[in-house]
Amino acid sequence: MTSTNPHPHGQMTYGLLFDVTDDVSRDHDDRLPPLSEHLVRVADSKDTFVGHPVEPDLRRVNAREAARHILACTDLAHVHYDDPLQALALLDPLPRDNRLRLLRAATERSWMPYPTARPRPRAVSGCPCPCTSGDFCGGCGHAGCGGR
């Protein structure tokens, strides 16, 4: 998968957790499916990400990563487990509202914003040139101008 985002898997995991959280928040039935099955089902439904195909193996990686985020938001973070999806079975008895709070916390924990370039602030005060925001103005002659 080619992307300009240095954290594409993190973004995919966030999207997966967001969608599962949305499903649980809209489903008012107290008989929710097992959390691992829910994650895998939603992950398997995501065959593209930002217009790029997502291989089935990567979908499973994202489901496991989402499970790790969920487990990290619990008292089970210190428990050893071979497969984080299997460890989620310990959380299946949780009531719907508790599961929803846990999913929201995991979704927030997994958020990785796209990096943005920030201009370096310049020490020039009062200069209307772009050099005051870190851009090149061509050299305005003011002391500290980035265009010199």
mmCIF file of N, CA and C in Angstrom:
data_model
loop_
_atom_site.group_PDB
_atom_site.id
_atom_site.type_symbol
_atom_site.label_atom_id
_atom_site.label_comp_id
_atom_site.label_asym_id
_atom_site.label_seq_id
_atom_site.Cartn_x
_atom_site.Cartn_y
_atom_site.Cartn_z
ATOM 1 N N MET A 1 0.848 -1.165 0.000
ATOM 2 C CA MET A 1 0.000 0.000 0.000
ATOM 3 C C MET A 1 0.891 1.224 0.000
ATOM 4 N N THR A 2 0.740 2.094 -0.967
ATOM 5 C CA THR A 2 1.530 3.294 -1.075
ATOM 6 C C THR A 2 0.731 4.452 -0.527
ATOM 7 N N SER A 3 1.319 5.187 0.388
ATOM 8 C CA SER A 3 0.639 6.317 0.995
ATOM 9 C C SER A 3 1.670 7.328 1.426
ATOM 10 N N THR A 4 1.289 8.610 1.448
ATOM 11 C CA THR A 4 2.191 9.632 1.940
ATOM 12 C C THR A 4 2.130 9.706 3.458
ATOM 13 N N ASN A 5 1.185 9.024 4.068
ATOM 14 C CA ASN A 5 1.055 9.009 5.509
ATOM 15 C C ASN A 5 2.085 8.045 6.083
ATOM 16 N N PRO A 6 2.951 8.504 7.011
ATOM 17 C CA PRO A 6 3.939 7.593 7.577
ATOM 18 C C PRO A 6 3.330 6.584 8.546
ATOM 19 N N HIS A 7 2.058 6.749 8.903
ATOM 20 C CA HIS A 7 1.393 5.836 9.831
ATOM 21 C C HIS A 7 0.121 5.258 9.211
ATOM 22 N N PRO A 8 0.181 4.658 8.007
ATOM 23 C CA PRO A 8 -1.065 4.188 7.399
ATOM 24 C C PRO A 8 -1.740 3.099 8.207
ATOM 25 N N HIS A 9 -0.954 2.220 8.841
ATOM 26 C CA HIS A 9 -1.568 1.143 9.612
ATOM 27 C C HIS A 9 -2.263 1.705 10.839
ATOM 28 N N GLY A 10 -1.659 2.711 11.456
ATOM 29 C CA GLY A 10 -2.294 3.364 12.600
ATOM 30 C C GLY A 10 -3.592 4.029 12.215
ATOM 31 N N GLN A 11 -3.621 4.653 11.058
ATOM 32 C CA GLN A 11 -4.860 5.276 10.595
ATOM 33 C C GLN A 11 -5.920 4.212 10.317
ATOM 34 N N MET A 12 -5.501 3.080 9.766
ATOM 35 C CA MET A 12 -6.452 2.002 9.493
ATOM 36 C C MET A 12 -7.001 1.427 10.794
ATOM 37 N N THR A 13 -6.151 1.286 11.787
ATOM 38 C CA THR A 13 -6.588 0.767 13.079
ATOM 39 C C THR A 13 -7.563 1.737 13.730
ATOM 40 N N TYR A 14 -7.270 3.022 13.650
ATOM 41 C CA TYR A 14 -8.193 4.025 14.182
ATOM 42 C C TYR A 14 -9.549 3.906 13.486
ATOM 43 N N GLY A 15 -9.535 3.805 12.156
ATOM 44 C CA GLY A 15 -10.779 3.689 11.403
ATOM 45 C C GLY A 15 -11.563 2.445 11.787
ATOM 46 N N LEU A 16 -10.857 1.350 12.010
ATOM 47 C CA LEU A 16 -11.510 0.105 12.425
ATOM 48 C C LEU A 16 -12.174 0.276 13.782
ATOM 49 N N LEU A 17 -11.438 0.819 14.747
ATOM 50 C CA LEU A 17 -12.005 1.027 16.082
ATOM 51 C C LEU A 17 -13.160 2.019 16.040
ATOM 52 N N PHE A 18 -13.033 3.042 15.222
ATOM 53 C CA PHE A 18 -14.106 4.027 15.089
ATOM 54 C C PHE A 18 -15.377 3.353 14.567
ATOM 55 N N ASP A 19 -15.235 2.519 13.544
ATOM 56 C CA ASP A 19 -16.405 1.848 12.962
ATOM 57 C C ASP A 19 -17.044 0.855 13.937
ATOM 58 N N VAL A 20 -16.234 0.122 14.671
ATOM 59 C CA VAL A 20 -16.783 -0.817 15.649
ATOM 60 C C VAL A 20 -17.487 -0.050 16.768
ATOM 61 N N THR A 21 -16.888 1.041 17.216
ATOM 62 C CA THR A 21 -17.518 1.883 18.238
ATOM 63 C C THR A 21 -18.855 2.418 17.737
ATOM 64 N N ASP A 22 -18.874 2.852 16.488
ATOM 65 C CA ASP A 22 -20.109 3.360 15.892
ATOM 66 C C ASP A 22 -21.178 2.266 15.828
ATOM 67 N N ASP A 23 -20.780 1.060 15.453
ATOM 68 C CA ASP A 23 -21.722 -0.074 15.415
ATOM 69 C C ASP A 23 -22.344 -0.320 16.787
ATOM 70 N N VAL A 24 -21.489 -0.361 17.815
ATOM 71 C CA VAL A 24 -21.971 -0.654 19.165
ATOM 72 C C VAL A 24 -22.863 0.485 19.673
ATOM 73 N N SER A 25 -22.515 1.719 19.335
ATOM 74 C CA SER A 25 -23.325 2.844 19.816
ATOM 75 C C SER A 25 -24.706 2.876 19.162
ATOM 76 N N ARG A 26 -24.811 2.373 17.941
ATOM 77 C CA ARG A 26 -26.100 2.378 17.248
ATOM 78 C C ARG A 26 -26.924 1.121 17.531
ATOM 79 N N ASP A 27 -26.282 0.066 17.986
ATOM 80 C CA ASP A 27 -26.970 -1.192 18.259
ATOM 81 C C ASP A 27 -27.371 -1.213 19.732
ATOM 82 N N HIS A 28 -28.662 -1.132 20.001
ATOM 83 C CA HIS A 28 -29.138 -1.083 21.389
ATOM 84 C C HIS A 28 -29.510 -2.454 21.929
ATOM 85 N N ASP A 29 -29.164 -3.495 21.199
ATOM 86 C CA ASP A 29 -29.396 -4.857 21.672
ATOM 87 C C ASP A 29 -28.311 -5.197 22.693
ATOM 88 N N ASP A 30 -28.698 -5.706 23.835
ATOM 89 C CA ASP A 30 -27.715 -6.057 24.861
ATOM 90 C C ASP A 30 -26.917 -7.309 24.509
ATOM 91 N N ARG A 31 -27.394 -8.086 23.541
ATOM 92 C CA ARG A 31 -26.680 -9.299 23.127
ATOM 93 C C ARG A 31 -25.743 -8.951 21.976
ATOM 94 N N LEU A 32 -24.604 -8.424 22.321
ATOM 95 C CA LEU A 32 -23.604 -8.048 21.318
ATOM 96 C C LEU A 32 -22.780 -9.263 20.923
ATOM 97 N N PRO A 33 -22.260 -9.268 19.698
ATOM 98 C CA PRO A 33 -21.384 -10.382 19.307
ATOM 99 C C PRO A 33 -20.073 -10.311 20.091
ATOM 100 N N PRO A 34 -19.355 -11.407 20.170
ATOM 101 C CA PRO A 34 -18.037 -11.355 20.812
ATOM 102 C C PRO A 34 -17.182 -10.263 20.164
ATOM 103 N N LEU A 35 -16.437 -9.561 20.997
ATOM 104 C CA LEU A 35 -15.665 -8.413 20.523
ATOM 105 C C LEU A 35 -14.667 -8.793 19.429
ATOM 106 N N SER A 36 -14.027 -9.947 19.569
ATOM 107 C CA SER A 36 -13.054 -10.355 18.552
ATOM 108 C C SER A 36 -13.743 -10.605 17.213
ATOM 109 N N GLU A 37 -14.901 -11.250 17.243
ATOM 110 C CA GLU A 37 -15.635 -11.493 15.999
ATOM 111 C C GLU A 37 -16.076 -10.193 15.353
ATOM 112 N N HIS A 38 -16.496 -9.243 16.187
ATOM 113 C CA HIS A 38 -16.933 -7.945 15.669
ATOM 114 C C HIS A 38 -15.770 -7.225 14.984
ATOM 115 N N LEU A 39 -14.599 -7.210 15.626
ATOM 116 C CA LEU A 39 -13.418 -6.570 15.032
ATOM 117 C C LEU A 39 -13.038 -7.226 13.704
ATOM 118 N N VAL A 40 -12.998 -8.551 13.690
ATOM 119 C CA VAL A 40 -12.596 -9.269 12.479
ATOM 120 C C VAL A 40 -13.603 -9.040 11.352
ATOM 121 N N ARG A 41 -14.896 -9.066 11.683
ATOM 122 C CA ARG A 41 -15.931 -8.859 10.657
ATOM 123 C C ARG A 41 -15.806 -7.463 10.033
ATOM 124 N N VAL A 42 -15.633 -6.449 10.865
ATOM 125 C CA VAL A 42 -15.505 -5.084 10.334
ATOM 126 C C VAL A 42 -14.185 -4.942 9.570
ATOM 127 N N ALA A 43 -13.101 -5.517 10.085
ATOM 128 C CA ALA A 43 -11.805 -5.442 9.391
ATOM 129 C C ALA A 43 -11.881 -6.128 8.031
ATOM 130 N N ASP A 44 -12.547 -7.278 7.974
ATOM 131 C CA ASP A 44 -12.663 -8.004 6.703
ATOM 132 C C ASP A 44 -13.510 -7.253 5.681
ATOM 133 N N SER A 45 -14.375 -6.373 6.151
ATOM 134 C CA SER A 45 -15.207 -5.602 5.221
ATOM 135 C C SER A 45 -14.457 -4.432 4.597
ATOM 136 N N LYS A 46 -13.284 -4.117 5.116
ATOM 137 C CA LYS A 46 -12.498 -2.986 4.614
ATOM 138 C C LYS A 46 -11.473 -3.481 3.597
ATOM 139 N N ASP A 47 -11.890 -3.536 2.345
ATOM 140 C CA ASP A 47 -10.979 -4.033 1.318
ATOM 141 C C ASP A 47 -10.171 -2.917 0.661
ATOM 142 N N THR A 48 -10.470 -1.657 0.984
ATOM 143 C CA THR A 48 -9.655 -0.542 0.497
ATOM 144 C C THR A 48 -9.441 0.446 1.632
ATOM 145 N N PHE A 49 -8.357 1.206 1.539
ATOM 146 C CA PHE A 49 -8.074 2.282 2.478
ATOM 147 C C PHE A 49 -7.457 3.419 1.686
ATOM 148 N N VAL A 50 -8.081 4.545 1.710
ATOM 149 C CA VAL A 50 -7.665 5.726 0.958
ATOM 150 C C VAL A 50 -7.432 5.350 -0.507
ATOM 151 N N GLY A 51 -8.344 4.568 -1.050
ATOM 152 C CA GLY A 51 -8.289 4.200 -2.454
ATOM 153 C C GLY A 51 -7.316 3.097 -2.805
ATOM 154 N N HIS A 52 -6.629 2.551 -1.827
ATOM 155 C CA HIS A 52 -5.656 1.483 -2.079
ATOM 156 C C HIS A 52 -6.220 0.156 -1.571
ATOM 157 N N PRO A 53 -5.967 -0.931 -2.294
ATOM 158 C CA PRO A 53 -6.465 -2.231 -1.825
ATOM 159 C C PRO A 53 -5.747 -2.656 -0.536
ATOM 160 N N VAL A 54 -6.497 -3.325 0.324
ATOM 161 C CA VAL A 54 -5.939 -3.821 1.581
ATOM 162 C C VAL A 54 -6.004 -5.340 1.544
ATOM 163 N N GLU A 55 -4.860 -5.963 1.643
ATOM 164 C CA GLU A 55 -4.773 -7.419 1.601
ATOM 165 C C GLU A 55 -5.398 -8.029 2.861
ATOM 166 N N PRO A 56 -5.941 -9.235 2.741
ATOM 167 C CA PRO A 56 -6.553 -9.889 3.913
ATOM 168 C C PRO A 56 -5.605 -10.021 5.108
ATOM 169 N N ASP A 57 -4.320 -10.282 4.855
ATOM 170 C CA ASP A 57 -3.369 -10.388 5.964
ATOM 171 C C ASP A 57 -3.263 -9.073 6.733
ATOM 172 N N LEU A 58 -3.265 -7.970 6.012
ATOM 173 C CA LEU A 58 -3.174 -6.664 6.658
ATOM 174 C C LEU A 58 -4.448 -6.354 7.449
ATOM 175 N N ARG A 59 -5.579 -6.838 6.972
ATOM 176 C CA ARG A 59 -6.833 -6.655 7.714
ATOM 177 C C ARG A 59 -6.744 -7.351 9.067
ATOM 178 N N ARG A 60 -6.154 -8.558 9.084
ATOM 179 C CA ARG A 60 -5.989 -9.291 10.347
ATOM 180 C C ARG A 60 -4.988 -8.584 11.263
ATOM 181 N N VAL A 61 -3.939 -8.033 10.683
ATOM 182 C CA VAL A 61 -2.967 -7.274 11.475
ATOM 183 C C VAL A 61 -3.667 -6.097 12.141
ATOM 184 N N ASN A 62 -4.537 -5.410 11.389
ATOM 185 C CA ASN A 62 -5.247 -4.266 11.959
ATOM 186 C C ASN A 62 -6.229 -4.698 13.040
ATOM 187 N N ALA A 63 -6.876 -5.838 12.862
ATOM 188 C CA ALA A 63 -7.791 -6.330 13.894
ATOM 189 C C ALA A 63 -7.012 -6.648 15.171
ATOM 190 N N ARG A 64 -5.835 -7.256 15.022
ATOM 191 C CA ARG A 64 -5.005 -7.556 16.202
ATOM 192 C C ARG A 64 -4.498 -6.274 16.862
ATOM 193 N N GLU A 65 -4.108 -5.308 16.050
ATOM 194 C CA GLU A 65 -3.636 -4.033 16.601
ATOM 195 C C GLU A 65 -4.774 -3.328 17.344
ATOM 196 N N ALA A 66 -5.971 -3.358 16.786
ATOM 197 C CA ALA A 66 -7.127 -2.766 17.464
ATOM 198 C C ALA A 66 -7.376 -3.490 18.790
ATOM 199 N N ALA A 67 -7.240 -4.809 18.789
ATOM 200 C CA ALA A 67 -7.417 -5.579 20.022
ATOM 201 C C ALA A 67 -6.378 -5.166 21.061
ATOM 202 N N ARG A 68 -5.145 -4.926 20.633
ATOM 203 C CA ARG A 68 -4.100 -4.476 21.572
ATOM 204 C C ARG A 68 -4.468 -3.134 22.189
ATOM 205 N N HIS A 69 -5.010 -2.225 21.381
ATOM 206 C CA HIS A 69 -5.426 -0.921 21.910
ATOM 207 C C HIS A 69 -6.549 -1.094 22.934
ATOM 208 N N ILE A 70 -7.483 -1.974 22.649
ATOM 209 C CA ILE A 70 -8.580 -2.219 23.587
ATOM 210 C C ILE A 70 -8.037 -2.792 24.892
ATOM 211 N N LEU A 71 -7.168 -3.794 24.796
ATOM 212 C CA LEU A 71 -6.605 -4.414 25.992
ATOM 213 C C LEU A 71 -5.759 -3.433 26.798
ATOM 214 N N ALA A 72 -5.098 -2.520 26.122
ATOM 215 C CA ALA A 72 -4.267 -1.532 26.818
ATOM 216 C C ALA A 72 -5.107 -0.569 27.654
ATOM 217 N N CYS A 73 -6.382 -0.476 27.362
ATOM 218 C CA CYS A 73 -7.282 0.417 28.103
ATOM 219 C C CYS A 73 -7.958 -0.297 29.266
ATOM 220 N N THR A 74 -7.500 -1.488 29.593
ATOM 221 C CA THR A 74 -8.119 -2.286 30.659
ATOM 222 C C THR A 74 -7.079 -2.650 31.702
ATOM 223 N N ASP A 75 -7.525 -3.342 32.716
ATOM 224 C CA ASP A 75 -6.600 -3.883 33.715
ATOM 225 C C ASP A 75 -5.860 -5.100 33.187
ATOM 226 N N LEU A 76 -6.211 -5.544 31.972
ATOM 227 C CA LEU A 76 -5.587 -6.722 31.380
ATOM 228 C C LEU A 76 -4.316 -6.386 30.608
ATOM 229 N N ALA A 77 -3.904 -5.118 30.621
ATOM 230 C CA ALA A 77 -2.740 -4.702 29.842
ATOM 231 C C ALA A 77 -1.472 -5.459 30.240
ATOM 232 N N HIS A 78 -1.388 -5.889 31.484
ATOM 233 C CA HIS A 78 -0.186 -6.584 31.961
ATOM 234 C C HIS A 78 -0.252 -8.103 31.772
ATOM 235 N N VAL A 79 -1.408 -8.630 31.378
ATOM 236 C CA VAL A 79 -1.587 -10.067 31.217
ATOM 237 C C VAL A 79 -0.919 -10.525 29.918
ATOM 238 N N HIS A 80 -0.203 -11.636 29.982
ATOM 239 C CA HIS A 80 0.438 -12.183 28.783
ATOM 240 C C HIS A 80 -0.594 -12.944 27.958
ATOM 241 N N TYR A 81 -0.576 -12.709 26.670
ATOM 242 C CA TYR A 81 -1.470 -13.424 25.762
ATOM 243 C C TYR A 81 -0.737 -13.615 24.441
ATOM 244 N N ASP A 82 -1.022 -14.732 23.779
ATOM 245 C CA ASP A 82 -0.396 -15.012 22.490
ATOM 246 C C ASP A 82 -1.126 -14.306 21.356
ATOM 247 N N ASP A 83 -2.426 -14.262 21.444
ATOM 248 C CA ASP A 83 -3.231 -13.628 20.403
ATOM 249 C C ASP A 83 -4.171 -12.626 21.064
ATOM 250 N N PRO A 84 -3.998 -11.326 20.772
ATOM 251 C CA PRO A 84 -4.849 -10.326 21.421
ATOM 252 C C PRO A 84 -6.335 -10.497 21.096
ATOM 253 N N LEU A 85 -6.643 -11.064 19.929
ATOM 254 C CA LEU A 85 -8.051 -11.276 19.595
ATOM 255 C C LEU A 85 -8.682 -12.316 20.528
ATOM 256 N N GLN A 86 -7.918 -13.347 20.872
ATOM 257 C CA GLN A 86 -8.436 -14.356 21.805
ATOM 258 C C GLN A 86 -8.575 -13.783 23.212
ATOM 259 N N ALA A 87 -7.666 -12.905 23.593
ATOM 260 C CA ALA A 87 -7.717 -12.298 24.927
ATOM 261 C C ALA A 87 -8.963 -11.423 25.103
ATOM 262 N N LEU A 88 -9.521 -10.936 24.008
ATOM 263 C CA LEU A 88 -10.727 -10.110 24.101
ATOM 264 C C LEU A 88 -11.919 -10.885 24.649
ATOM 265 N N ALA A 89 -11.863 -12.216 24.613
ATOM 266 C CA ALA A 89 -12.959 -13.027 25.148
ATOM 267 C C ALA A 89 -13.203 -12.714 26.622
ATOM 268 N N LEU A 90 -12.159 -12.262 27.323
ATOM 269 C CA LEU A 90 -12.310 -11.898 28.733
ATOM 270 C C LEU A 90 -13.205 -10.675 28.908
ATOM 271 N N LEU A 91 -13.371 -9.878 27.842
ATOM 272 C CA LEU A 91 -14.174 -8.659 27.920
ATOM 273 C C LEU A 91 -15.596 -8.846 27.401
ATOM 274 N N ASP A 92 -15.890 -9.986 26.808
ATOM 275 C CA ASP A 92 -17.217 -10.216 26.230
ATOM 276 C C ASP A 92 -18.361 -10.099 27.243
ATOM 277 N N PRO A 93 -18.166 -10.484 28.515
ATOM 278 C CA PRO A 93 -19.274 -10.356 29.474
ATOM 279 C C PRO A 93 -19.621 -8.905 29.849
ATOM 280 N N LEU A 94 -18.790 -7.946 29.445
ATOM 281 C CA LEU A 94 -19.068 -6.553 29.816
ATOM 282 C C LEU A 94 -20.421 -6.091 29.287
ATOM 283 N N PRO A 95 -21.138 -5.314 30.089
ATOM 284 C CA PRO A 95 -22.378 -4.722 29.588
ATOM 285 C C PRO A 95 -22.090 -3.771 28.423
ATOM 286 N N ARG A 96 -23.095 -3.512 27.634
ATOM 287 C CA ARG A 96 -22.969 -2.696 26.428
ATOM 288 C C ARG A 96 -22.336 -1.325 26.728
ATOM 289 N N ASP A 97 -22.795 -0.640 27.771
ATOM 290 C CA ASP A 97 -22.270 0.692 28.079
ATOM 291 C C ASP A 97 -20.786 0.650 28.446
ATOM 292 N N ASN A 98 -20.382 -0.362 29.188
ATOM 293 C CA ASN A 98 -18.961 -0.496 29.533
ATOM 294 C C ASN A 98 -18.123 -0.804 28.298
ATOM 295 N N ARG A 99 -18.654 -1.650 27.435
ATOM 296 C CA ARG A 99 -17.945 -1.978 26.197
ATOM 297 C C ARG A 99 -17.792 -0.724 25.340
ATOM 298 N N LEU A 100 -18.828 0.072 25.295
ATOM 299 C CA LEU A 100 -18.789 1.294 24.502
ATOM 300 C C LEU A 100 -17.754 2.276 25.052
ATOM 301 N N ARG A 101 -17.691 2.442 26.372
ATOM 302 C CA ARG A 101 -16.677 3.315 26.976
ATOM 303 C C ARG A 101 -15.268 2.811 26.660
ATOM 304 N N LEU A 102 -15.086 1.515 26.741
ATOM 305 C CA LEU A 102 -13.790 0.911 26.449
ATOM 306 C C LEU A 102 -13.399 1.138 24.987
ATOM 307 N N LEU A 103 -14.346 0.942 24.075
ATOM 308 C CA LEU A 103 -14.065 1.161 22.650
ATOM 309 C C LEU A 103 -13.748 2.623 22.363
ATOM 310 N N ARG A 104 -14.450 3.531 23.000
ATOM 311 C CA ARG A 104 -14.159 4.961 22.803
ATOM 312 C C ARG A 104 -12.753 5.307 23.289
ATOM 313 N N ALA A 105 -12.374 4.767 24.439
ATOM 314 C CA ALA A 105 -11.027 5.013 24.963
ATOM 315 C C ALA A 105 -9.968 4.438 24.025
ATOM 316 N N ALA A 106 -10.204 3.241 23.511
ATOM 317 C CA ALA A 106 -9.241 2.620 22.585
ATOM 318 C C ALA A 106 -9.162 3.401 21.281
ATOM 319 N N THR A 107 -10.290 3.913 20.816
ATOM 320 C CA THR A 107 -10.303 4.704 19.579
ATOM 321 C C THR A 107 -9.476 5.966 19.769
ATOM 322 N N GLU A 108 -9.682 6.653 20.879
ATOM 323 C CA GLU A 108 -8.889 7.863 21.157
ATOM 324 C C GLU A 108 -7.412 7.526 21.282
ATOM 325 N N ARG A 109 -7.110 6.412 21.922
ATOM 326 C CA ARG A 109 -5.715 5.996 22.121
ATOM 327 C C ARG A 109 -5.019 5.703 20.798
ATOM 328 N N SER A 110 -5.774 5.232 19.819
ATOM 329 C CA SER A 110 -5.163 4.824 18.552
ATOM 330 C C SER A 110 -5.011 5.968 17.557
ATOM 331 N N TRP A 111 -5.555 7.128 17.866
ATOM 332 C CA TRP A 111 -5.544 8.245 16.917
ATOM 333 C C TRP A 111 -4.123 8.703 16.616
ATOM 334 N N MET A 112 -3.779 8.735 15.325
ATOM 335 C CA MET A 112 -2.480 9.229 14.852
ATOM 336 C C MET A 112 -2.768 10.202 13.729
ATOM 337 N N PRO A 113 -2.761 11.498 14.017
ATOM 338 C CA PRO A 113 -3.092 12.453 12.957
ATOM 339 C C PRO A 113 -2.034 12.483 11.862
ATOM 340 N N TYR A 114 -2.480 12.847 10.684
ATOM 341 C CA TYR A 114 -1.533 13.024 9.590
ATOM 342 C C TYR A 114 -0.566 14.136 9.975
ATOM 343 N N PRO A 115 0.716 13.929 9.766
ATOM 344 C CA PRO A 115 1.660 14.990 10.111
ATOM 345 C C PRO A 115 1.500 16.164 9.155
ATOM 346 N N THR A 116 1.649 17.331 9.695
ATOM 347 C CA THR A 116 1.576 18.541 8.866
ATOM 348 C C THR A 116 2.871 19.313 9.040
ATOM 349 N N ALA A 117 3.291 19.943 7.969
ATOM 350 C CA ALA A 117 4.498 20.772 8.038
ATOM 351 C C ALA A 117 4.124 22.075 8.722
ATOM 352 N N ARG A 118 4.892 22.427 9.698
ATOM 353 C CA ARG A 118 4.648 23.676 10.411
ATOM 354 C C ARG A 118 5.780 24.634 10.099
ATOM 355 N N PRO A 119 5.441 25.862 9.726
ATOM 356 C CA PRO A 119 6.500 26.828 9.474
ATOM 357 C C PRO A 119 7.208 27.190 10.775
ATOM 358 N N ARG A 120 8.495 27.408 10.643
ATOM 359 C CA ARG A 120 9.255 27.825 11.809
ATOM 360 C C ARG A 120 8.982 29.301 12.060
ATOM 361 N N PRO A 121 8.656 29.670 13.277
ATOM 362 C CA PRO A 121 8.406 31.081 13.549
ATOM 363 C C PRO A 121 9.693 31.885 13.444
ATOM 364 N N ARG A 122 9.572 33.061 12.907
ATOM 365 C CA ARG A 122 10.710 33.966 12.773
ATOM 366 C C ARG A 122 10.626 35.034 13.859
ATOM 367 N N ALA A 123 11.756 35.592 14.201
ATOM 368 C CA ALA A 123 11.823 36.607 15.248
ATOM 369 C C ALA A 123 11.585 38.011 14.702
ATOM 370 N N VAL A 124 10.983 38.153 13.552
ATOM 371 C CA VAL A 124 10.752 39.453 12.948
ATOM 372 C C VAL A 124 9.370 39.939 13.366
ATOM 373 N N SER A 125 9.314 41.061 14.022
ATOM 374 C CA SER A 125 8.007 41.577 14.413
ATOM 375 C C SER A 125 7.679 42.793 13.570
ATOM 376 N N GLY A 126 6.444 42.879 13.135
ATOM 377 C CA GLY A 126 5.998 44.030 12.372
ATOM 378 C C GLY A 126 6.268 43.937 10.879
ATOM 379 N N CYS A 127 6.992 42.939 10.406
ATOM 380 C CA CYS A 127 7.291 42.812 8.987
ATOM 381 C C CYS A 127 6.114 42.121 8.305
ATOM 382 N N PRO A 128 5.514 42.725 7.277
ATOM 383 C CA PRO A 128 4.372 42.107 6.611
ATOM 384 C C PRO A 128 4.764 41.008 5.626
ATOM 385 N N CYS A 129 6.033 40.735 5.466
ATOM 386 C CA CYS A 129 6.498 39.747 4.494
ATOM 387 C C CYS A 129 6.197 38.329 4.962
ATOM 388 N N PRO A 130 6.198 37.387 4.015
ATOM 389 C CA PRO A 130 6.007 35.980 4.381
ATOM 390 C C PRO A 130 7.095 35.445 5.304
ATOM 391 N N CYS A 131 8.201 36.198 5.434
ATOM 392 C CA CYS A 131 9.289 35.704 6.278
ATOM 393 C C CYS A 131 8.865 35.612 7.741
ATOM 394 N N THR A 132 7.827 36.320 8.130
ATOM 395 C CA THR A 132 7.386 36.254 9.515
ATOM 396 C C THR A 132 6.695 34.939 9.836
ATOM 397 N N SER A 133 6.280 34.207 8.810
ATOM 398 C CA SER A 133 5.640 32.913 9.060
ATOM 399 C C SER A 133 6.531 31.748 8.647
ATOM 400 N N GLY A 134 7.781 32.034 8.354
ATOM 401 C CA GLY A 134 8.703 30.969 8.009
ATOM 402 C C GLY A 134 8.903 30.776 6.527
ATOM 403 N N ASP A 135 8.158 31.482 5.695
ATOM 404 C CA ASP A 135 8.325 31.376 4.252
ATOM 405 C C ASP A 135 9.439 32.303 3.774
ATOM 406 N N PHE A 136 9.828 32.137 2.536
ATOM 407 C CA PHE A 136 10.880 32.960 1.929
ATOM 408 C C PHE A 136 10.233 34.162 1.247
ATOM 409 N N CYS A 137 10.681 35.362 1.576
ATOM 410 C CA CYS A 137 10.073 36.554 0.987
ATOM 411 C C CYS A 137 10.945 37.152 -0.116
ATOM 412 N N GLY A 138 12.138 36.685 -0.251
ATOM 413 C CA GLY A 138 13.021 37.236 -1.279
ATOM 414 C C GLY A 138 14.007 38.237 -0.717
ATOM 415 N N GLY A 139 13.908 38.487 0.548
ATOM 416 C CA GLY A 139 14.853 39.393 1.200
ATOM 417 C C GLY A 139 14.296 40.791 1.339
ATOM 418 N N CYS A 140 13.647 41.083 2.428
ATOM 419 C CA CYS A 140 13.038 42.395 2.617
ATOM 420 C C CYS A 140 13.998 43.366 3.277
ATOM 421 N N GLY A 141 15.108 42.863 3.778
ATOM 422 C CA GLY A 141 16.091 43.739 4.407
ATOM 423 C C GLY A 141 15.896 43.936 5.892
ATOM 424 N N HIS A 142 14.813 43.426 6.427
ATOM 425 C CA HIS A 142 14.616 43.547 7.855
ATOM 426 C C HIS A 142 15.540 42.594 8.605
ATOM 427 N N ALA A 143 15.950 43.007 9.766
ATOM 428 C CA ALA A 143 16.821 42.159 10.581
ATOM 429 C C ALA A 143 16.102 40.867 10.930
ATOM 430 N N GLY A 144 16.749 39.755 10.683
ATOM 431 C CA GLY A 144 16.168 38.451 11.010
ATOM 432 C C GLY A 144 15.324 37.867 9.896
ATOM 433 N N CYS A 145 15.239 38.537 8.752
ATOM 434 C CA CYS A 145 14.415 38.036 7.662
ATOM 435 C C CYS A 145 14.978 36.726 7.137
ATOM 436 N N GLY A 146 14.104 35.775 6.900
ATOM 437 C CA GLY A 146 14.504 34.476 6.398
ATOM 438 C C GLY A 146 14.949 34.534 4.935
ATOM 439 N N GLY A 147 14.731 35.645 4.266
ATOM 440 C CA GLY A 147 15.068 35.748 2.858
ATOM 441 C C GLY A 147 16.460 36.269 2.591
ATOM 442 N N ARG A 148 17.209 36.582 3.617
ATOM 443 C CA ARG A 148 18.552 37.112 3.407
ATOM 444 C C ARG A 148 19.472 36.080 2.868
#
